[in-house]
Coordinates of C-alpha atoms in Angstrom, one line a residue:
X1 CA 76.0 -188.1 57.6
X2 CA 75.1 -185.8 60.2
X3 CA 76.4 -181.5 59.4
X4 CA 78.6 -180.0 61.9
X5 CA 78.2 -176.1 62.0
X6 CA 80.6 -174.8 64.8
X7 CA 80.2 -178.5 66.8
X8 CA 76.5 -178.4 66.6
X9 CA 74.8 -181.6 65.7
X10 CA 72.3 -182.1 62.6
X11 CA 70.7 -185.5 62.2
X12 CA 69.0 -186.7 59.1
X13 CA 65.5 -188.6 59.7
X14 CA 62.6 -190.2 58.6
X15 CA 59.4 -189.3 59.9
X16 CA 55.9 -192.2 59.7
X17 CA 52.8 -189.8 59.7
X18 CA 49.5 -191.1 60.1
X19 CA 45.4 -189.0 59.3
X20 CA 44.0 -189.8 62.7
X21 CA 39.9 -189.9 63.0
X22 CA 39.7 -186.4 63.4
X23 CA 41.4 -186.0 59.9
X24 CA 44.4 -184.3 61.9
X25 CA 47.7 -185.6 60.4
X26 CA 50.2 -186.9 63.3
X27 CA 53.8 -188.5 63.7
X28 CA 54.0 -191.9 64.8
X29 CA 57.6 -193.2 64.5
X30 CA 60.7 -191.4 64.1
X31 CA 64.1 -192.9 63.4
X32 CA 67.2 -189.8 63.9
X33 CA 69.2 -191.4 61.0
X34 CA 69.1 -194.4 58.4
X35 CA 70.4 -197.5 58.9
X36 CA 73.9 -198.1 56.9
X37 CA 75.1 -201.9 57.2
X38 CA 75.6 -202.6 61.0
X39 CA 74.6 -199.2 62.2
X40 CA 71.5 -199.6 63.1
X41 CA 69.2 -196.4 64.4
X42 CA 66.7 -196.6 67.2
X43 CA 62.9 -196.2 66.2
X44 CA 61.1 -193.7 68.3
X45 CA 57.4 -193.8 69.7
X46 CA 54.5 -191.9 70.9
X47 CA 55.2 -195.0 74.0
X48 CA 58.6 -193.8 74.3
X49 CA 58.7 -191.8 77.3
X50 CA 57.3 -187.9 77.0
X51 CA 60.6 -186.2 76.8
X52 CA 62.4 -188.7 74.8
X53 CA 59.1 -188.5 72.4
X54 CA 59.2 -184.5 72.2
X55 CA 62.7 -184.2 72.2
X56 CA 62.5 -186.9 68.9
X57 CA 60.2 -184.1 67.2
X58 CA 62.3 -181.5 68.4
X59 CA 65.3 -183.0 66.3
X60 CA 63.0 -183.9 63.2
X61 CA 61.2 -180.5 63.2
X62 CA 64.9 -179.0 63.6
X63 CA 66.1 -180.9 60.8
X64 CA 63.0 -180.2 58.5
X65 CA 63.6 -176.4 59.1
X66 CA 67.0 -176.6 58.0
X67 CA 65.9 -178.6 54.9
X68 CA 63.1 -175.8 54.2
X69 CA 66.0 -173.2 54.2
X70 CA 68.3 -174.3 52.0
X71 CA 66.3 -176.1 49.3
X72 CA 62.2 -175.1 49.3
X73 CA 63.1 -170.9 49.9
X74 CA 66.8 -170.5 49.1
X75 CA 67.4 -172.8 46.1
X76 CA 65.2 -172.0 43.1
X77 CA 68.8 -165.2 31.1
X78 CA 67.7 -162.6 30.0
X79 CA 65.5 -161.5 27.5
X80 CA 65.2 -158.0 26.0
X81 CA 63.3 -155.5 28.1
X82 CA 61.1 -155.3 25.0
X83 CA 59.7 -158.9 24.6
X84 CA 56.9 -159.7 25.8
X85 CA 58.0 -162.9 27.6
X86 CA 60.2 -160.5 29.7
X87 CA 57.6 -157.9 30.1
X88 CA 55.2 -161.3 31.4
X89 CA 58.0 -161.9 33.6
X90 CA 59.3 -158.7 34.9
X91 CA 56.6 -158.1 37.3
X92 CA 57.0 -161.8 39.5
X93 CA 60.9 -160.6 39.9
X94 CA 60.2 -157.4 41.0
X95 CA 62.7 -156.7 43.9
X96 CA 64.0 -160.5 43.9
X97 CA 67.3 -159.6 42.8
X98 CA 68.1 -157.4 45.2
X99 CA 67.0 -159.9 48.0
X100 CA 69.2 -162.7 46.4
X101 CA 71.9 -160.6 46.1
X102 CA 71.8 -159.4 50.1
X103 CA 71.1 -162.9 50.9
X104 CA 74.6 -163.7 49.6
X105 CA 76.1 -160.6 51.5
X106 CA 74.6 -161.5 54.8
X107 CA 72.9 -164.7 54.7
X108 CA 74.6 -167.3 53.1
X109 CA 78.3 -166.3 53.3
X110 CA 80.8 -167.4 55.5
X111 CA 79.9 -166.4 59.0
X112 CA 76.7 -164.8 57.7
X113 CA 73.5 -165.4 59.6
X114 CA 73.0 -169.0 58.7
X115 CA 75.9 -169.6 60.7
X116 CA 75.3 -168.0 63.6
X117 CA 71.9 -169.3 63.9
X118 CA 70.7 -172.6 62.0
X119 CA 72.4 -176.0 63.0
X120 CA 73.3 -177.0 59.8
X121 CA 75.3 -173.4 58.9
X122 CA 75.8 -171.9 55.3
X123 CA 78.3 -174.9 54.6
X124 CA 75.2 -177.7 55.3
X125 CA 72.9 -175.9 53.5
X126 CA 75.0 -175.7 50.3
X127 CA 75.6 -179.2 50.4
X128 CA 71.7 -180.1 50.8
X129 CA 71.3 -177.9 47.9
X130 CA 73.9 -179.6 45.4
X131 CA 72.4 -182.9 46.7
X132 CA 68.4 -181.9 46.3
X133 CA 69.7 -179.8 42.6
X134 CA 71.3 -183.5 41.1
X135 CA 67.3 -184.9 41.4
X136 CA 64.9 -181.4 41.2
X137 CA 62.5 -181.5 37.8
X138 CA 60.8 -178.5 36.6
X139 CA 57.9 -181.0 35.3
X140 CA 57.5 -182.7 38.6
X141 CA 58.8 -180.3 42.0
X142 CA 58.6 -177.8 40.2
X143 CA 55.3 -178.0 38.6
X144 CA 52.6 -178.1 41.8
X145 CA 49.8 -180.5 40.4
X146 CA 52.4 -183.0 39.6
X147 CA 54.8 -182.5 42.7
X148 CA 51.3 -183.1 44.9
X149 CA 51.0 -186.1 43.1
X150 CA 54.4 -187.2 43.2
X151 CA 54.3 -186.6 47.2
X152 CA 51.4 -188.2 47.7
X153 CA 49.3 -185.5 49.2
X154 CA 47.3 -184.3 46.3
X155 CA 44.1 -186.4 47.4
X156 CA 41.7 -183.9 49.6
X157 CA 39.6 -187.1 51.0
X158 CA 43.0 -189.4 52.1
X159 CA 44.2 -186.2 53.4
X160 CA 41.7 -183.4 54.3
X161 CA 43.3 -180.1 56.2
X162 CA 46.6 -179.6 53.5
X163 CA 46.2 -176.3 53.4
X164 CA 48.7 -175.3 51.6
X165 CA 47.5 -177.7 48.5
X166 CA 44.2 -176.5 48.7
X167 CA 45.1 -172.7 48.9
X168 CA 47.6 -172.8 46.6
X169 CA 46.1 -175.0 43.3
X170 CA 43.3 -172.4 42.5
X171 CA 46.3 -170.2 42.2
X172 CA 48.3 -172.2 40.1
X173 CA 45.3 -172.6 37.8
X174 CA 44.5 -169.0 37.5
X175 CA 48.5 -168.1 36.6
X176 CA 48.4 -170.9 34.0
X177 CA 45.9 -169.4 32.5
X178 CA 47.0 -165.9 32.5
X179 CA 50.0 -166.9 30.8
X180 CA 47.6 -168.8 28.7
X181 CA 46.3 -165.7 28.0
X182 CA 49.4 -163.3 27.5
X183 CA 51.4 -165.9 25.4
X184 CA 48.4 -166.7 23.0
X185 CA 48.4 -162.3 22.2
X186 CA 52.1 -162.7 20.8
X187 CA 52.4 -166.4 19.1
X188 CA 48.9 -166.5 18.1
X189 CA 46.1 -169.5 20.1
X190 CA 46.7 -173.1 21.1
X191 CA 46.7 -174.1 17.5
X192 CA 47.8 -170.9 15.8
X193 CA 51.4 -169.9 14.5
X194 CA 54.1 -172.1 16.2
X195 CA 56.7 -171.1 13.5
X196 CA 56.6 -167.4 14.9
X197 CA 57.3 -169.1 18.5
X198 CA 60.0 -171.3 16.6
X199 CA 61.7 -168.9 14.7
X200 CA 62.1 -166.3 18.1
X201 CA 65.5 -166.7 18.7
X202 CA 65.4 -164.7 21.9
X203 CA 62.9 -167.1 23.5
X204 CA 64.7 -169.8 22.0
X205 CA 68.2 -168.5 23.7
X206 CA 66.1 -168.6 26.9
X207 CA 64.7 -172.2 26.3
X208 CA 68.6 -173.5 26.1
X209 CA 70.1 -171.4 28.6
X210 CA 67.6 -173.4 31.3
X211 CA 69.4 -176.5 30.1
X212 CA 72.6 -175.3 29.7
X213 CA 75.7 -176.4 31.4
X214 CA 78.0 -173.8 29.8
X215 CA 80.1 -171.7 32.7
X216 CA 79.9 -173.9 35.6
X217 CA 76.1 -173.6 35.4
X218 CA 73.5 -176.4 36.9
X219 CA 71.2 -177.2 34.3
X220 CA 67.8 -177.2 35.2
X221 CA 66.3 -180.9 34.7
X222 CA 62.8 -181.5 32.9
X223 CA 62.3 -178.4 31.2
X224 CA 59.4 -178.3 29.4
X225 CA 61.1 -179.0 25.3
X226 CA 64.5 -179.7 27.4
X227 CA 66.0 -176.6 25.6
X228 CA 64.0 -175.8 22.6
X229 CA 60.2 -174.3 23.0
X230 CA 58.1 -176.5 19.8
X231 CA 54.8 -176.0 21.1
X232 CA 52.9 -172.9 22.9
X233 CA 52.4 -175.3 25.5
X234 CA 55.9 -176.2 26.9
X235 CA 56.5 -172.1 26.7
X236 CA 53.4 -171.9 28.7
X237 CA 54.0 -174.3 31.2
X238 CA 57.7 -172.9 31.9
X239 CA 56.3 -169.8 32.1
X240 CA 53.7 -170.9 34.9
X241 CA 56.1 -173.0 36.7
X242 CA 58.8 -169.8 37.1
X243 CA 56.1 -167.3 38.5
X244 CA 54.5 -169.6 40.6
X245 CA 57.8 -170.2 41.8
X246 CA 58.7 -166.8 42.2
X247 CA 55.3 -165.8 43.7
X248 CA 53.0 -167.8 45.6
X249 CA 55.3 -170.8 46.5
X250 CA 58.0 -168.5 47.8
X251 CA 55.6 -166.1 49.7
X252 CA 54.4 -169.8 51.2
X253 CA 57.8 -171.3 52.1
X254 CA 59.4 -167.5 53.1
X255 CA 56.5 -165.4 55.4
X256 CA 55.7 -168.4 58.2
X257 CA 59.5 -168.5 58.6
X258 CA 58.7 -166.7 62.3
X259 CA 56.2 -169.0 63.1
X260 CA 58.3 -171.7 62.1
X261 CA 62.0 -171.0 63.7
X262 CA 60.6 -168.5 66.4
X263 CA 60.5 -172.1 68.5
X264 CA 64.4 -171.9 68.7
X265 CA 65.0 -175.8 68.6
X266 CA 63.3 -175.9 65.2
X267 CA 66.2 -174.1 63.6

């Protein structure tokens, strides 16, 4: 159903996308809306005629941006300050608190900027949120190997000039195995003391307050040990998957925002 912020239109598309000879990726049909029962949506064309074709990508890019917002950069416990886990972690949260906690002072409340300027407003972008939250996996969207894979993007030859992929997995590696490196100094190697990791009940708290419902709280789905850390590897791969998270994939998805909504009908 299409969002309605202040009477402004917000359509929800699918997008056909096709590697062209010169490796380029480009659109090649665009439908504003699914079909429901007898509703049925026009398809549009590169034939169509040149406005009705741009203004089609206007309306898809517009709706993608809005997308981006709310789920990619706004969407995604506490240990001691003395464990190491939170000393691991301190660094990749550095200043995020504060920028969440403006966001929700100028941003994303009623009337805030999201209002004033996006199509789908603060109220749109919650409900995309709740929506994308019932479906997102730490193992799989959150997890950038396996979120490649499950988009079908992570082949370099079927589709050359992904930047972002190709950038951003030679990161991913070297965090992985940093935290390799920094969790294997407190628990011991790969195949060393997994009682010590066991028997840490403040990494344990932190394990089953990802999972936890308690409060009104959205559980985070696919957790690596879905609320109790057994193995040095399901610590290690949380652990990768929040600073990535925190760090290189919200620098990507938060410093081209100008490039992106600077074209005012992308936002």
């Amino acid at each position: 159903a299409a969002f309605k912020n202040q009477n402004r239109p917000m359509c929800a598309p699918y997008g056909l996308f096709f590697v062209n000879s010169k490796k380029n990726l480009e659109p090649v049909a665009i439908q504003m809306y699914p079909n429901e029962e007898e509703e049925q949506h026009p398809v549009f064309l590169p034939s169509d005629p040149p406005h009705t074709w741009l203004y089609a990508k206007m309306w898809f890019n517009c709706a993608d941006a809005n997308y981006h917002q709310a789920v990619p950069h706004l969407a995604k416990t506490t240990l001691s300050r003395s464990h190491p886990i939170q000393r691991l972690l301190e660094p990749h949260f550095f200043n995020l608190m504060a920028i969440n906690n403006f966001a929700t002072e100028v941003l994303i409340n009623e009337g805030g900027g999201l209002t004033k300027i996006s199509m789908a407003g603060e109220k749109g972008f919650f409900e995309v949120i709740r929506e994308r939250l019932k479906t997102w996996r730490m193992d799989i969207e959150g997890t950038l190997p396996a979120d490649l894979k499950n988009r079908g993007v992570d082949d370099a030859e079927a589709l050359p000039k992904y930047y972002y992929r190709d950038d951003a997995l030679p990161i991913y590696h070297a965090i992985r195995e940093y935290v390799r490196g920094m969790v294997e100094i407190f628990y011991g190697d790969e195949n060393g003391d997994e009682v010590k990791l066991k028997e840490d009940f403040e990494i344990q708290a932190f394990a089953k307050a990802l999972v936890s419902t308690e409060g009104g709280r959205v559980a985070i789905k696919g957790v690596p040990g879905n609320g109790t850390f057994s193995t040095l590897d399901e610590l290690i791969q949380t652990l990768t998957s929040i600073i990535f998270t925190s760090s290189v994939q919200h620098a990507a998805v938060n410093f081209m925002q100008l490039d992106e909504y600077g074209f005012v009908p992308n936002f």
